[in-house]
Amino acid sequence: MIRRPPRSTLFPYTTLFRSYLTGASVCVRKIIYELAILEKATGKNYDERIKSLKEIRSDVEPEYFDTLLTIQQLTSDKVHEDSYDGWESSHLKLLLSTLGEILTLMYVIPELRKEKRIAILDLKKRLTGDSSGKKIV
């Protein structure tokens, strides 16, 4: 039977893991705060600003913003006050995936649509000879 190493040898790993989660949670919260500012979300606190974002950006599924509301619960006391019960890397993955999807829906997809529209109108112009759609024979 292999004996478990003493707890003292596990200290560097747990400290590194906690530092990783703390740093990551700070980055996630900073992105959300900057997004709220960029989108001119109003509110006195985090929850109010997220709810304002939800109203401003009706083009994004409301469930994503509801997930952002849970970030405050997961990150405020649990990570920053050394109480890590229930806070795991899977929570971080959920938050990062949600943020990635929100940012994609808000900024990437509209830009792709705009580029595609420009390309289609340019093709139409080349085929018809002008931008009004009347074919020049």
PDB file of C-alpha atoms in Angstrom:
ATOM      1  CA  MET A   1       0.000   0.000   0.000  1.00  0.00           C
ATOM      2  CA  ILE A   2       1.312   3.430  -0.948  1.00  0.00           C
ATOM      3  CA  ARG A   3       1.127   5.880   1.893  1.00  0.00           C
ATOM      4  CA  ARG A   4      -0.290   9.330   1.353  1.00  0.00           C
ATOM      5  CA  PRO A   5       2.282  12.129   1.635  1.00  0.00           C
ATOM      6  CA  PRO A   6       2.019  14.419   4.640  1.00  0.00           C
ATOM      7  CA  ARG A   7      -0.252  17.476   4.243  1.00  0.00           C
ATOM      8  CA  SER A   8       2.712  19.817   4.453  1.00  0.00           C
ATOM      9  CA  THR A   9       4.010  18.528   1.097  1.00  0.00           C
ATOM     10  CA  LEU A  10       0.650  19.363  -0.525  1.00  0.00           C
ATOM     11  CA  PHE A  11       0.803  23.011   0.553  1.00  0.00           C
ATOM     12  CA  PRO A  12       2.504  24.393  -2.606  1.00  0.00           C
ATOM     13  CA  TYR A  13      -0.075  22.747  -4.867  1.00  0.00           C
ATOM     14  CA  THR A  14      -3.100  24.000  -2.937  1.00  0.00           C
ATOM     15  CA  THR A  15      -1.608  27.481  -2.685  1.00  0.00           C
ATOM     16  CA  LEU A  16      -0.951  27.533  -6.430  1.00  0.00           C
ATOM     17  CA  PHE A  17      -4.469  26.276  -7.160  1.00  0.00           C
ATOM     18  CA  ARG A  18      -6.030  28.925  -4.918  1.00  0.00           C
ATOM     19  CA  SER A  19      -3.887  31.636  -6.497  1.00  0.00           C
ATOM     20  CA  TYR A  20      -4.995  30.475  -9.940  1.00  0.00           C
ATOM     21  CA  LEU A  21      -8.678  30.613  -9.011  1.00  0.00           C
ATOM     22  CA  THR A  22      -8.314  33.971  -7.280  1.00  0.00           C
ATOM     23  CA  GLY A  23      -6.500  35.507 -10.253  1.00  0.00           C
ATOM     24  CA  ALA A  24      -8.915  34.021 -12.753  1.00  0.00           C
ATOM     25  CA  SER A  25     -11.947  35.247 -10.832  1.00  0.00           C
ATOM     26  CA  VAL A  26     -10.504  38.759 -10.710  1.00  0.00           C
ATOM     27  CA  CYS A  27      -9.999  38.697 -14.491  1.00  0.00           C
ATOM     28  CA  VAL A  28     -13.544  37.440 -15.098  1.00  0.00           C
ATOM     29  CA  ARG A  29     -15.030  40.151 -12.904  1.00  0.00           C
ATOM     30  CA  LYS A  30     -12.883  42.840 -14.576  1.00  0.00           C
ATOM     31  CA  ILE A  31     -14.108  41.768 -18.029  1.00  0.00           C
ATOM     32  CA  ILE A  32     -17.705  41.967 -16.835  1.00  0.00           C
ATOM     33  CA  TYR A  33     -17.222  45.408 -15.285  1.00  0.00           C
ATOM     34  CA  GLU A  34     -15.573  46.692 -18.483  1.00  0.00           C
ATOM     35  CA  LEU A  35     -18.357  45.195 -20.599  1.00  0.00           C
ATOM     36  CA  ALA A  36     -20.949  46.986 -18.456  1.00  0.00           C
ATOM     37  CA  ILE A  37     -19.113  50.282 -18.924  1.00  0.00           C
ATOM     38  CA  LEU A  38     -18.696  49.756 -22.670  1.00  0.00           C
ATOM     39  CA  GLU A  39     -22.382  48.955 -23.097  1.00  0.00           C
ATOM     40  CA  LYS A  40     -23.416  51.854 -20.803  1.00  0.00           C
ATOM     41  CA  ALA A  41     -25.195  49.565 -18.352  1.00  0.00           C
ATOM     42  CA  THR A  42     -26.658  51.380 -15.380  1.00  0.00           C
ATOM     43  CA  GLY A  43     -26.977  50.387 -11.774  1.00  0.00           C
ATOM     44  CA  LYS A  44     -25.491  50.953  -8.367  1.00  0.00           C
ATOM     45  CA  ASN A  45     -24.149  47.428  -7.947  1.00  0.00           C
ATOM     46  CA  TYR A  46     -23.079  44.372  -9.898  1.00  0.00           C
ATOM     47  CA  ASP A  47     -26.533  42.758 -10.064  1.00  0.00           C
ATOM     48  CA  GLU A  48     -28.206  45.944 -11.300  1.00  0.00           C
ATOM     49  CA  ARG A  49     -25.585  46.435 -14.026  1.00  0.00           C
ATOM     50  CA  ILE A  50     -25.982  42.846 -15.240  1.00  0.00           C
ATOM     51  CA  LYS A  51     -29.767  43.239 -15.328  1.00  0.00           C
ATOM     52  CA  SER A  52     -29.285  46.484 -17.253  1.00  0.00           C
ATOM     53  CA  LEU A  53     -27.024  44.664 -19.742  1.00  0.00           C
ATOM     54  CA  LYS A  54     -29.715  42.021 -20.113  1.00  0.00           C
ATOM     55  CA  GLU A  55     -32.215  44.737 -21.091  1.00  0.00           C
ATOM     56  CA  ILE A  56     -29.801  46.632 -23.354  1.00  0.00           C
ATOM     57  CA  ARG A  57     -28.657  43.542 -25.254  1.00  0.00           C
ATOM     58  CA  SER A  58     -31.878  41.674 -25.976  1.00  0.00           C
ATOM     59  CA  ASP A  59     -30.028  40.023 -28.879  1.00  0.00           C
ATOM     60  CA  VAL A  60     -28.184  37.836 -26.340  1.00  0.00           C
ATOM     61  CA  GLU A  61     -29.986  34.958 -24.640  1.00  0.00           C
ATOM     62  CA  PRO A  62     -31.089  36.092 -21.159  1.00  0.00           C
ATOM     63  CA  GLU A  63     -29.818  32.846 -19.597  1.00  0.00           C
ATOM     64  CA  TYR A  64     -26.248  33.952 -20.298  1.00  0.00           C
ATOM     65  CA  PHE A  65     -26.734  37.096 -18.240  1.00  0.00           C
ATOM     66  CA  ASP A  66     -28.381  35.019 -15.509  1.00  0.00           C
ATOM     67  CA  THR A  67     -25.188  32.963 -15.406  1.00  0.00           C
ATOM     68  CA  LEU A  68     -23.187  36.165 -15.014  1.00  0.00           C
ATOM     69  CA  LEU A  69     -25.317  36.997 -12.001  1.00  0.00           C
ATOM     70  CA  THR A  70     -24.026  33.833 -10.319  1.00  0.00           C
ATOM     71  CA  ILE A  71     -20.420  34.984 -10.754  1.00  0.00           C
ATOM     72  CA  GLN A  72     -20.876  37.477  -7.972  1.00  0.00           C
ATOM     73  CA  GLN A  73     -22.004  34.694  -5.646  1.00  0.00           C
ATOM     74  CA  LEU A  74     -19.196  32.372  -6.675  1.00  0.00           C
ATOM     75  CA  THR A  75     -16.359  34.838  -6.624  1.00  0.00           C
ATOM     76  CA  SER A  76     -16.950  37.544  -4.059  1.00  0.00           C
ATOM     77  CA  ASP A  77     -16.646  35.780  -0.720  1.00  0.00           C
ATOM     78  CA  LYS A  78     -15.683  32.266  -1.671  1.00  0.00           C
ATOM     79  CA  VAL A  79     -12.462  33.021  -3.527  1.00  0.00           C
ATOM     80  CA  HIS A  80     -11.420  36.341  -2.116  1.00  0.00           C
ATOM     81  CA  GLU A  81     -11.972  35.466   1.532  1.00  0.00           C
ATOM     82  CA  ASP A  82     -10.139  32.089   1.477  1.00  0.00           C
ATOM     83  CA  SER A  83     -13.307  30.004   1.605  1.00  0.00           C
ATOM     84  CA  TYR A  84     -12.973  27.687  -1.370  1.00  0.00           C
ATOM     85  CA  ASP A  85     -15.791  25.286  -0.577  1.00  0.00           C
ATOM     86  CA  GLY A  86     -17.795  24.732  -3.735  1.00  0.00           C
ATOM     87  CA  TRP A  87     -15.523  26.855  -5.973  1.00  0.00           C
ATOM     88  CA  GLU A  88     -13.781  24.639  -8.514  1.00  0.00           C
ATOM     89  CA  SER A  89     -12.158  24.979 -11.898  1.00  0.00           C
ATOM     90  CA  SER A  90     -15.389  23.701 -13.498  1.00  0.00           C
ATOM     91  CA  HIS A  91     -17.110  26.878 -12.237  1.00  0.00           C
ATOM     92  CA  LEU A  92     -14.394  28.935 -13.881  1.00  0.00           C
ATOM     93  CA  LYS A  93     -14.876  27.016 -17.130  1.00  0.00           C
ATOM     94  CA  LEU A  94     -18.616  27.765 -17.058  1.00  0.00           C
ATOM     95  CA  LEU A  95     -18.000  31.465 -16.470  1.00  0.00           C
ATOM     96  CA  LEU A  96     -15.352  31.751 -19.179  1.00  0.00           C
ATOM     97  CA  SER A  97     -17.490  29.823 -21.677  1.00  0.00           C
ATOM     98  CA  THR A  98     -20.466  32.060 -20.921  1.00  0.00           C
ATOM     99  CA  LEU A  99     -18.407  35.217 -21.286  1.00  0.00           C
ATOM    100  CA  GLY A 100     -16.933  33.943 -24.547  1.00  0.00           C
ATOM    101  CA  GLU A 101     -20.379  33.263 -25.964  1.00  0.00           C
ATOM    102  CA  ILE A 102     -21.727  36.654 -24.845  1.00  0.00           C
ATOM    103  CA  LEU A 103     -18.797  38.491 -26.423  1.00  0.00           C
ATOM    104  CA  THR A 104     -19.131  36.446 -29.615  1.00  0.00           C
ATOM    105  CA  LEU A 105     -22.848  37.220 -29.880  1.00  0.00           C
ATOM    106  CA  MET A 106     -22.347  40.905 -29.116  1.00  0.00           C
ATOM    107  CA  TYR A 107     -19.265  41.721 -31.173  1.00  0.00           C
ATOM    108  CA  VAL A 108     -18.045  38.925 -33.463  1.00  0.00           C
ATOM    109  CA  ILE A 109     -21.249  37.731 -35.141  1.00  0.00           C
ATOM    110  CA  PRO A 110     -22.522  41.238 -35.975  1.00  0.00           C
ATOM    111  CA  GLU A 111     -19.155  42.053 -37.532  1.00  0.00           C
ATOM    112  CA  LEU A 112     -19.199  38.837 -39.569  1.00  0.00           C
ATOM    113  CA  ARG A 113     -22.719  39.651 -40.786  1.00  0.00           C
ATOM    114  CA  LYS A 114     -21.600  43.135 -41.759  1.00  0.00           C
ATOM    115  CA  GLU A 115     -18.630  41.760 -43.716  1.00  0.00           C
ATOM    116  CA  LYS A 116     -20.852  39.178 -45.435  1.00  0.00           C
ATOM    117  CA  ARG A 117     -23.419  41.859 -46.358  1.00  0.00           C
ATOM    118  CA  ILE A 118     -20.697  44.052 -47.870  1.00  0.00           C
ATOM    119  CA  ALA A 119     -19.347  41.100 -49.882  1.00  0.00           C
ATOM    120  CA  ILE A 120     -22.828  40.206 -51.176  1.00  0.00           C
ATOM    121  CA  LEU A 121     -23.621  43.807 -52.143  1.00  0.00           C
ATOM    122  CA  ASP A 122     -20.249  44.068 -53.872  1.00  0.00           C
ATOM    123  CA  LEU A 123     -20.970  40.891 -55.828  1.00  0.00           C
ATOM    124  CA  LYS A 124     -24.422  42.199 -56.722  1.00  0.00           C
ATOM    125  CA  LYS A 125     -22.900  45.468 -57.903  1.00  0.00           C
ATOM    126  CA  ARG A 126     -20.396  43.649 -60.117  1.00  0.00           C
ATOM    127  CA  LEU A 127     -23.117  41.436 -61.614  1.00  0.00           C
ATOM    128  CA  THR A 128     -25.646  44.194 -62.211  1.00  0.00           C
ATOM    129  CA  GLY A 129     -23.321  47.046 -63.037  1.00  0.00           C
ATOM    130  CA  ASP A 130     -24.665  49.441 -60.390  1.00  0.00           C
ATOM    131  CA  SER A 131     -25.760  49.500 -56.777  1.00  0.00           C
ATOM    132  CA  SER A 132     -29.490  49.968 -57.504  1.00  0.00           C
ATOM    133  CA  GLY A 133     -29.859  46.399 -58.739  1.00  0.00           C
ATOM    134  CA  LYS A 134     -30.696  47.348 -62.355  1.00  0.00           C
ATOM    135  CA  LYS A 135     -28.720  45.225 -64.756  1.00  0.00           C
ATOM    136  CA  ILE A 136     -26.724  47.109 -67.350  1.00  0.00           C
ATOM    137  CA  VAL A 137     -26.815  45.301 -70.680  1.00  0.00           C
TER     138      VAL A 137
END
